[in-house]
Tab-separated table of C-alpha atoms (C1' of nucleotides) in Angstrom:
chain	number	residue	atom	x	y	z
A	1	MET	CA	2.696	3.348	1.924
A	2	LEU	CA	5.138	0.774	3.136
A	3	PRO	CA	3.590	-1.900	5.338
A	4	LYS	CA	4.674	-2.154	8.962
A	5	LYS	CA	6.510	-5.313	8.093
A	6	THR	CA	8.931	-3.338	5.962
A	7	ARG	CA	9.382	-0.593	8.507
A	8	TYR	CA	9.993	-3.105	11.279
A	9	ALA	CA	12.500	-4.911	9.085
A	10	ILE	CA	14.503	-1.782	8.417
A	11	LYS	CA	14.371	-0.701	12.040
A	12	ALA	CA	15.602	-4.107	13.123
A	13	LEU	CA	18.464	-4.045	10.628
A	14	MET	CA	19.507	-0.656	11.909
A	15	VAL	CA	19.599	-2.040	15.420
A	16	LEU	CA	21.576	-5.045	14.234
A	17	TYR	CA	24.119	-2.820	12.521
A	18	PRO	CA	26.858	-3.185	15.180
A	19	THR	CA	26.660	-6.970	15.077
A	20	PHE	CA	28.366	-7.097	11.705
A	21	GLU	CA	31.649	-6.170	13.321
A	22	SER	CA	31.131	-7.515	16.823
A	23	LYS	CA	29.665	-10.799	15.606
A	24	ARG	CA	27.771	-10.945	18.900
A	25	PRO	CA	24.207	-12.055	18.246
A	26	MET	CA	21.251	-10.059	19.530
A	27	ARG	CA	18.112	-11.675	20.885
A	28	ILE	CA	14.830	-11.202	19.012
A	29	SER	CA	13.111	-10.420	22.285
A	30	ASP	CA	15.520	-7.602	23.069
A	31	ILE	CA	15.063	-5.974	19.682
A	32	ALA	CA	11.306	-6.421	19.907
A	33	GLU	CA	11.126	-4.811	23.313
A	34	ASN	CA	13.409	-1.888	22.605
A	35	GLU	CA	11.843	-1.047	19.255
A	36	HIS	CA	8.230	-1.762	20.203
A	37	ILE	CA	7.787	-4.448	17.614
A	38	PRO	CA	5.517	-7.440	18.367
A	39	LYS	CA	7.927	-10.262	19.058
A	40	LYS	CA	6.253	-12.967	17.017
A	41	PHE	CA	5.938	-10.641	14.076
A	42	LEU	CA	9.599	-9.759	14.283
A	43	GLU	CA	10.506	-13.448	14.359
A	44	ALA	CA	8.835	-13.926	11.000
A	45	ILE	CA	10.472	-10.832	9.586
A	46	LEU	CA	13.977	-11.841	10.634
A	47	LEU	CA	13.406	-15.290	9.230
A	48	ASP	CA	12.650	-13.617	5.916
A	49	MET	CA	15.775	-11.505	6.154
A	50	ARG	CA	17.716	-14.670	6.729
A	51	LYS	CA	16.272	-16.251	3.618
A	52	ILE	CA	17.804	-13.518	1.506
A	53	GLY	CA	21.140	-13.757	3.234
A	54	ILE	CA	21.122	-10.417	4.996
A	55	VAL	CA	21.235	-11.804	8.518
A	56	ASN	CA	22.138	-15.057	10.124
A	57	SER	CA	21.034	-16.643	13.375
A	58	LYS	CA	22.250	-18.882	16.096
A	59	MET	CA	19.872	-21.008	18.121
A	60	GLY	CA	20.065	-21.788	21.782
A	61	ALA	CA	21.523	-20.008	24.742
A	62	GLN	CA	23.602	-16.948	23.853
A	63	GLY	CA	22.036	-17.150	20.414
A	64	GLY	CA	20.294	-14.519	18.375
A	65	TYR	CA	20.630	-12.623	15.134
A	66	TYR	CA	23.522	-10.817	13.500
A	67	LEU	CA	24.178	-9.211	10.143
A	68	SER	CA	25.808	-11.584	7.716
A	69	LYS	CA	26.158	-9.143	4.836
A	70	HIS	CA	28.222	-5.987	4.824
A	71	PRO	CA	26.085	-2.937	5.691
A	72	ASN	CA	27.412	-1.285	2.546
A	73	GLU	CA	25.719	-3.934	0.487
A	74	ILE	CA	22.345	-4.142	2.119
A	75	PHE	CA	20.136	-1.918	0.001
A	76	LEU	CA	16.736	-0.516	0.851
A	77	SER	CA	15.337	-1.665	-2.469
A	78	GLN	CA	15.999	-5.285	-1.576
A	79	VAL	CA	14.469	-5.070	1.876
A	80	ILE	CA	11.392	-3.277	0.594
A	81	ARG	CA	10.850	-5.698	-2.239
A	82	PHE	CA	11.147	-8.718	-0.055
A	83	THR	CA	8.971	-7.502	2.793
A	84	GLY	CA	6.606	-5.074	1.200
A	85	GLY	CA	6.366	-5.832	-2.423
A	86	PRO	CA	6.632	-3.518	-5.410
A	87	ILE	CA	8.328	-0.160	-5.423
A	88	ALA	CA	6.336	0.907	-8.476
A	89	LEU	CA	2.938	2.508	-8.013
A	90	VAL	CA	1.222	0.313	-10.596
A	91	PRO	CA	1.885	-3.347	-11.416
A	92	CYS	CA	2.290	-2.699	-15.124
A	93	VAL	CA	5.593	-0.883	-14.565
A	94	SER	CA	6.911	-3.053	-11.765
A	95	LEU	CA	10.247	-4.663	-12.549
A	96	ASN	CA	9.916	-7.445	-10.000
A	97	PHE	CA	6.159	-7.844	-9.666
A	98	TYR	CA	4.950	-7.084	-13.160
A	99	GLU	CA	1.322	-7.699	-14.040
A	100	LYS	CA	-0.366	-6.882	-17.279
A	101	CYS	CA	-2.690	-3.896	-17.092
A	102	GLU	CA	-6.303	-4.995	-17.006
A	103	GLU	CA	-8.001	-1.972	-18.411
A	104	CYS	CA	-5.396	-0.716	-20.850
A	105	ALA	CA	-5.958	-1.593	-24.484
A	106	ASP	CA	-2.307	-0.971	-25.316
A	107	GLU	CA	0.225	-0.698	-22.525
A	108	THR	CA	2.977	0.543	-24.768
A	109	THR	CA	1.116	3.736	-25.602
A	110	CYS	CA	-0.451	4.464	-22.202
A	111	GLY	CA	0.413	7.991	-21.110
A	112	PHE	CA	-0.239	7.315	-17.460
A	113	ARG	CA	1.980	4.274	-17.487
A	114	ASP	CA	4.715	6.396	-19.015
A	115	VAL	CA	4.620	8.764	-16.049
A	116	MET	CA	4.434	5.901	-13.585
A	117	ARG	CA	7.623	4.584	-15.116
A	118	GLU	CA	9.330	7.875	-14.441
A	119	VAL	CA	8.219	7.846	-10.839
A	120	ARG	CA	9.444	4.314	-10.408
A	121	ASP	CA	12.835	5.205	-11.838
A	122	ALA	CA	13.171	8.186	-9.553
A	123	SER	CA	12.270	6.200	-6.428
A	124	LEU	CA	14.340	3.236	-7.395
A	125	HIS	CA	17.357	5.378	-8.071
A	126	ILE	CA	17.353	6.450	-4.456
A	127	LEU	CA	16.325	3.160	-2.889
A	128	SER	CA	18.788	0.997	-4.746
A	129	ASN	CA	21.651	3.334	-3.954
A	130	THR	CA	20.977	3.697	-0.263
A	131	SER	CA	22.501	1.056	1.973
A	132	LEU	CA	22.102	0.231	5.623
A	133	ALA	CA	25.488	1.875	6.191
A	134	ASP	CA	24.138	5.038	4.564
A	135	LEU	CA	21.162	5.059	6.911
A	136	ILE	CA	23.459	4.900	9.899
A	137	LYS	CA	25.693	7.633	8.479
A	138	ARG	CA	22.713	9.874	7.930
A	139	GLU	CA	21.512	9.267	11.431
A	140	ARG	CA	24.909	10.181	12.865
A	141	ASN	CA	24.985	13.334	10.767
A	142	LEU	CA	21.544	14.397	11.879
A	143	GLU	CA	22.423	13.767	15.496
A	144	ASN	CA	25.607	15.816	15.234
A	145	LYS	CA	23.856	18.647	13.477
A	146	LYS	CA	21.265	18.686	16.216
A	147	LYS	CA	23.830	18.789	18.998
A	148	SER	CA	25.669	21.721	17.436
A	149	ASP	CA	22.519	23.855	17.493
B	1	MET	CA	0.752	0.614	-5.046
B	2	LEU	CA	-2.026	2.904	-6.055
B	3	PRO	CA	-5.496	1.523	-5.300
B	4	LYS	CA	-7.844	0.748	-8.172
B	5	LYS	CA	-9.879	3.740	-7.171
B	6	THR	CA	-7.038	6.040	-8.158
B	7	ARG	CA	-6.327	4.243	-11.393
B	8	TYR	CA	-10.001	4.271	-12.342
B	9	ALA	CA	-10.165	7.964	-11.528
B	10	ILE	CA	-7.264	8.833	-13.782
B	11	LYS	CA	-8.515	6.609	-16.571
B	12	ALA	CA	-11.919	8.261	-16.361
B	13	LEU	CA	-10.409	11.735	-16.457
B	14	MET	CA	-8.435	10.814	-19.533
B	15	VAL	CA	-11.624	9.678	-21.202
B	16	LEU	CA	-13.370	12.861	-20.149
B	17	TYR	CA	-10.585	14.973	-21.601
B	18	PRO	CA	-12.442	16.037	-24.770
B	19	THR	CA	-15.439	17.232	-22.768
B	20	PHE	CA	-13.556	20.254	-21.517
B	21	GLU	CA	-13.775	21.819	-24.946
B	22	SER	CA	-16.924	20.181	-26.281
B	23	LYS	CA	-18.846	20.722	-23.055
B	24	ARG	CA	-20.913	17.648	-24.002
B	25	PRO	CA	-21.422	15.474	-20.937
B	26	MET	CA	-20.551	11.789	-20.999
B	27	ARG	CA	-22.641	9.169	-19.248
B	28	ILE	CA	-21.126	7.256	-16.320
B	29	SER	CA	-22.420	4.033	-17.808
B	30	ASP	CA	-20.618	4.649	-21.097
B	31	ILE	CA	-17.295	5.338	-19.413
B	32	ALA	CA	-17.764	2.345	-17.137
B	33	GLU	CA	-18.480	0.010	-20.003
B	34	ASN	CA	-15.702	1.184	-22.282
B	35	GLU	CA	-13.056	1.234	-19.593
B	36	HIS	CA	-14.176	-1.887	-17.731
B	37	ILE	CA	-14.816	-0.072	-14.504
B	38	PRO	CA	-17.661	-1.232	-12.240
B	39	LYS	CA	-20.355	1.354	-12.769
B	40	LYS	CA	-21.330	1.912	-9.158
B	41	PHE	CA	-17.707	2.267	-8.172
B	42	LEU	CA	-17.139	4.816	-10.884
B	43	GLU	CA	-20.184	6.771	-9.695
B	44	ALA	CA	-18.572	7.180	-6.301
B	45	ILE	CA	-15.236	8.127	-7.830
B	46	LEU	CA	-16.687	10.807	-10.077
B	47	LEU	CA	-18.650	12.186	-7.176
B	48	ASP	CA	-15.338	12.596	-5.377
B	49	MET	CA	-13.787	14.274	-8.388
B	50	ARG	CA	-16.695	16.669	-8.406
B	51	LYS	CA	-16.130	17.538	-4.756
B	52	ILE	CA	-12.669	18.828	-5.608
B	53	GLY	CA	-13.895	20.786	-8.580
B	54	ILE	CA	-12.248	18.781	-11.323
B	55	VAL	CA	-15.449	17.667	-12.995
B	56	ASN	CA	-19.025	18.738	-13.025
B	57	SER	CA	-22.216	16.831	-13.724
B	58	LYS	CA	-25.655	17.252	-15.111
B	59	MET	CA	-28.547	15.101	-14.002
B	60	GLY	CA	-31.335	13.727	-16.107
B	61	ALA	CA	-31.632	12.898	-19.768
B	62	GLN	CA	-28.647	13.953	-21.864
B	63	GLY	CA	-26.815	14.430	-18.610
B	64	GLY	CA	-23.465	13.111	-17.514
B	65	TYR	CA	-20.018	14.285	-16.540
B	66	TYR	CA	-17.601	16.765	-18.062
B	67	LEU	CA	-14.323	18.366	-17.035
B	68	SER	CA	-14.825	21.656	-15.272
B	69	LYS	CA	-11.149	22.468	-14.785
B	70	HIS	CA	-8.612	23.057	-17.511
B	71	PRO	CA	-6.651	19.864	-18.276
B	72	ASN	CA	-3.468	21.883	-17.815
B	73	GLU	CA	-4.374	22.414	-14.203
B	74	ILE	CA	-5.490	18.971	-13.177
B	75	PHE	CA	-2.424	17.442	-11.554
B	76	LEU	CA	-1.786	13.804	-10.781
B	77	SER	CA	-0.756	14.659	-7.241
B	78	GLN	CA	-4.206	16.022	-6.483
B	79	VAL	CA	-6.059	13.064	-7.930
B	80	ILE	CA	-3.848	10.567	-6.138
B	81	ARG	CA	-4.111	12.315	-2.816
B	82	PHE	CA	-7.864	12.561	-2.961
B	83	THR	CA	-8.538	9.023	-4.132
B	84	GLY	CA	-5.617	7.031	-2.863
B	85	GLY	CA	-4.092	8.817	0.023
B	86	PRO	CA	-0.477	9.685	0.691
B	87	ILE	CA	2.240	9.910	-1.913
B	88	ALA	CA	4.916	9.400	0.730
B	89	LEU	CA	5.952	5.874	1.667
B	90	VAL	CA	5.717	6.486	5.409
B	91	PRO	CA	3.237	8.656	7.307
B	92	CYS	CA	5.942	10.551	9.174
B	93	VAL	CA	7.069	12.321	5.985
B	94	SER	CA	3.650	12.784	4.426
B	95	LEU	CA	2.805	16.420	3.743
B	96	ASN	CA	-0.945	15.894	3.618
B	97	PHE	CA	-1.448	12.828	5.815
B	98	TYR	CA	1.234	13.265	8.436
B	99	GLU	CA	1.270	10.975	11.431
B	100	LYS	CA	3.857	10.883	14.148
B	101	CYS	CA	6.174	7.895	13.952
B	102	GLU	CA	5.247	5.302	16.565
B	103	GLU	CA	8.529	3.562	17.035
B	104	CYS	CA	10.982	6.407	16.489
B	105	ALA	CA	12.400	7.966	19.605
B	106	ASP	CA	13.379	11.108	17.716
B	107	GLU	CA	11.943	11.721	14.254
B	108	THR	CA	14.250	14.590	13.497
B	109	THR	CA	17.350	12.381	13.620
B	110	CYS	CA	15.929	9.248	11.973
B	111	GLY	CA	18.124	8.198	9.056
B	112	PHE	CA	15.431	6.176	7.381
B	113	ARG	CA	12.978	9.041	7.559
B	114	ASP	CA	15.571	11.228	5.916
B	115	VAL	CA	15.738	8.921	2.904
B	116	MET	CA	11.972	8.590	2.786
B	117	ARG	CA	11.809	12.344	2.546
B	118	GLU	CA	14.052	12.271	-0.494
B	119	VAL	CA	11.905	9.645	-2.165
B	120	ARG	CA	8.790	11.644	-1.471
B	121	ASP	CA	10.342	14.763	-2.958
B	122	ALA	CA	11.403	12.907	-6.079
B	123	SER	CA	7.954	11.385	-6.630
B	124	LEU	CA	6.124	14.539	-5.790
B	125	HIS	CA	8.232	16.552	-8.161
B	126	ILE	CA	6.959	14.448	-11.039
B	127	LEU	CA	3.388	14.003	-9.867
B	128	SER	CA	2.734	17.619	-9.081
B	129	ASN	CA	4.133	18.749	-12.401
B	130	THR	CA	2.257	16.305	-14.582
B	131	SER	CA	-1.197	17.384	-15.666
B	132	LEU	CA	-4.034	15.604	-17.408
B	133	ALA	CA	-3.056	17.492	-20.548
B	134	ASP	CA	0.474	16.094	-20.224
B	135	LEU	CA	-0.879	12.564	-19.999
B	136	ILE	CA	-2.781	13.045	-23.223
B	137	LYS	CA	0.241	14.573	-24.927
B	138	ARG	CA	2.403	11.671	-23.876
B	139	GLU	CA	-0.138	9.226	-25.161
B	140	ARG	CA	-0.269	10.961	-28.539
B	141	ASN	CA	3.524	10.950	-28.716
B	142	LEU	CA	3.756	7.271	-27.912
B	143	GLU	CA	1.109	6.465	-30.487
B	144	ASN	CA	2.904	8.446	-33.177
B	145	LYS	CA	6.234	6.880	-32.369
B	146	LYS	CA	4.677	3.465	-32.620
B	147	LYS	CA	3.107	4.176	-36.003
B	148	SER	CA	6.399	5.380	-37.453
B	149	ASP	CA	8.086	2.072	-36.623
C	1	DA	C1'	-45.912	12.849	-17.608
C	2	DT	C1'	-42.146	9.973	-18.740
C	3	DA	C1'	-37.734	8.302	-19.450
C	4	DA	C1'	-33.048	9.175	-18.553
C	5	DT	C1'	-29.473	10.043	-15.572
C	6	DT	C1'	-27.016	11.408	-11.442
C	7	DT	C1'	-27.188	11.275	-6.150
C	8	DC	C1'	-27.401	9.361	-1.702
C	9	DT	C1'	-27.331	5.972	2.113
C	10	DA	C1'	-26.461	1.562	3.424
C	11	DT	C1'	-24.615	-2.814	3.028
C	12	DT	C1'	-21.741	-6.777	1.643
C	13	DA	C1'	-17.706	-9.139	-0.152
C	14	DT	C1'	-12.903	-9.779	-0.679
C	15	DA	C1'	-8.155	-9.221	0.135
C	16	DT	C1'	-4.357	-7.743	2.726
C	17	DT	C1'	-1.962	-6.806	6.756
C	18	DA	C1'	-1.018	-7.480	11.459
C	19	DG	C1'	-0.666	-10.170	15.248
C	20	DT	C1'	-0.974	-14.629	18.226
C	21	DA	C1'	-0.363	-19.573	19.936
C	22	DG	C1'	2.071	-23.436	20.801
C	23	DA	C1'	4.781	-27.341	19.840
C	24	DC	C1'	9.477	-28.347	17.945
C	25	DT	C1'	14.612	-28.011	17.413
C	26	DA	C1'	19.312	-26.593	18.324
C	27	DT	C1'	22.909	-24.823	21.448
C	28	DA	C1'	25.584	-23.381	25.620
C	29	DA	C1'	26.448	-23.895	30.248
C	30	DT	C1'	26.545	-26.629	34.181
D	1	DA	C1'	23.377	-35.818	30.477
D	2	DT	C1'	20.352	-32.197	31.922
D	3	DT	C1'	18.475	-27.857	31.823
D	4	DA	C1'	17.543	-23.350	30.417
D	5	DT	C1'	17.754	-20.519	26.492
D	6	DA	C1'	16.629	-18.936	22.133
D	7	DG	C1'	15.417	-19.528	17.287
D	8	DT	C1'	12.049	-22.354	13.868
D	9	DC	C1'	7.889	-23.908	12.040
D	10	DT	C1'	2.915	-24.471	11.136
D	11	DA	C1'	-1.387	-22.872	11.767
D	12	DC	C1'	-4.660	-19.825	13.099
D	13	DT	C1'	-7.244	-15.373	14.296
D	14	DA	C1'	-8.144	-10.457	14.278
D	15	DA	C1'	-8.262	-6.088	12.337
D	16	DT	C1'	-8.356	-3.045	8.595
D	17	DA	C1'	-8.736	-1.418	4.044
D	18	DT	C1'	-10.287	-1.953	-0.548
D	19	DA	C1'	-13.619	-3.124	-3.931
D	20	DA	C1'	-18.094	-3.822	-5.308
D	21	DT	C1'	-23.345	-3.886	-4.975
D	22	DA	C1'	-28.351	-2.575	-4.091
D	23	DG	C1'	-32.040	0.272	-4.369
D	24	DA	C1'	-34.677	4.316	-3.500
D	25	DA	C1'	-34.546	9.497	-4.176
D	26	DA	C1'	-33.724	13.636	-6.798
D	27	DT	C1'	-33.237	16.275	-11.100
D	28	DT	C1'	-33.745	17.367	-15.978
D	29	DA	C1'	-34.824	16.993	-21.173
D	30	DT	C1'	-38.243	15.728	-24.178
DNA sequence: ATAATTTCTATTATATTAGTAGACTATAAT
DNA sequence: ATTATAGTCTACTAATATAATAGAAATTAT
């Protein structure tokens, strides 16, 4: 399960989507209110997103947050890794958070690990090829489909 | 990440593999010691595995645990779900642990949910088609490959 | 009858996640 | 310049979930 932090982060980025073109910053408090995210928590999350160059901020009156990276190049894998940790189900197959298996005598011949690697590859394939722009596209598609029913 | 409980469970089942044919029970304390699993924790885990009919136990002297279901029909998905919870990354796409999304206005048009559904399907496809017997086969294969190097 | 082994109920410890508080800093508008 | 606005930073607290432990009770082989 992804932690709330990750889900809030993605939700917030989706809300910030229009700011990439408009360049008009959005206030944390507005996003927090509209999306039902605790404001202080969201502050911390956006600060993290800024650290990895996905968003930028402007202090003071008329300030706020805006996307600083093209929505085509903001990938779910990056957001998840930075806010929620590993995509893999076990540390011994994690690419970014690898830890040696405690109980395994020999990792290289562990059958379970082998399967876990497959699962990781399958998930990662999707997550590292889905961008923020894709999320928005999907949403539009689903909305249109719904209307036409 | 899968909790230790799940990893211990799978490890234990792999160790119990030969008991399906031999029908000779293995002691909890032996498994615990060999696999570096806290004994009391493993007791609880095996009790759970018994509840879902994967293993059976015999009390008293010469007692212990043995597989009661064919290794071809013990699937990772079942073990994970019973010991570690959802396979999905968000509750709103979980088949067995569904929860309504708190922040989403309309789940059916949520772009993120749509991707999460894809990830779940990809993971589930692997996990519900991989059996305990497959794990053992893989392990044998990896061991043989290694030897021939 | 005894020793071996699982079962059951309760409790404790540890780690992780989620959320809060408040002082500090930068900016725009006047 | 002053003021109101809005993000930044450091520290703390609360809630929840995971991991591990303790010990008495029940069952079975010898």
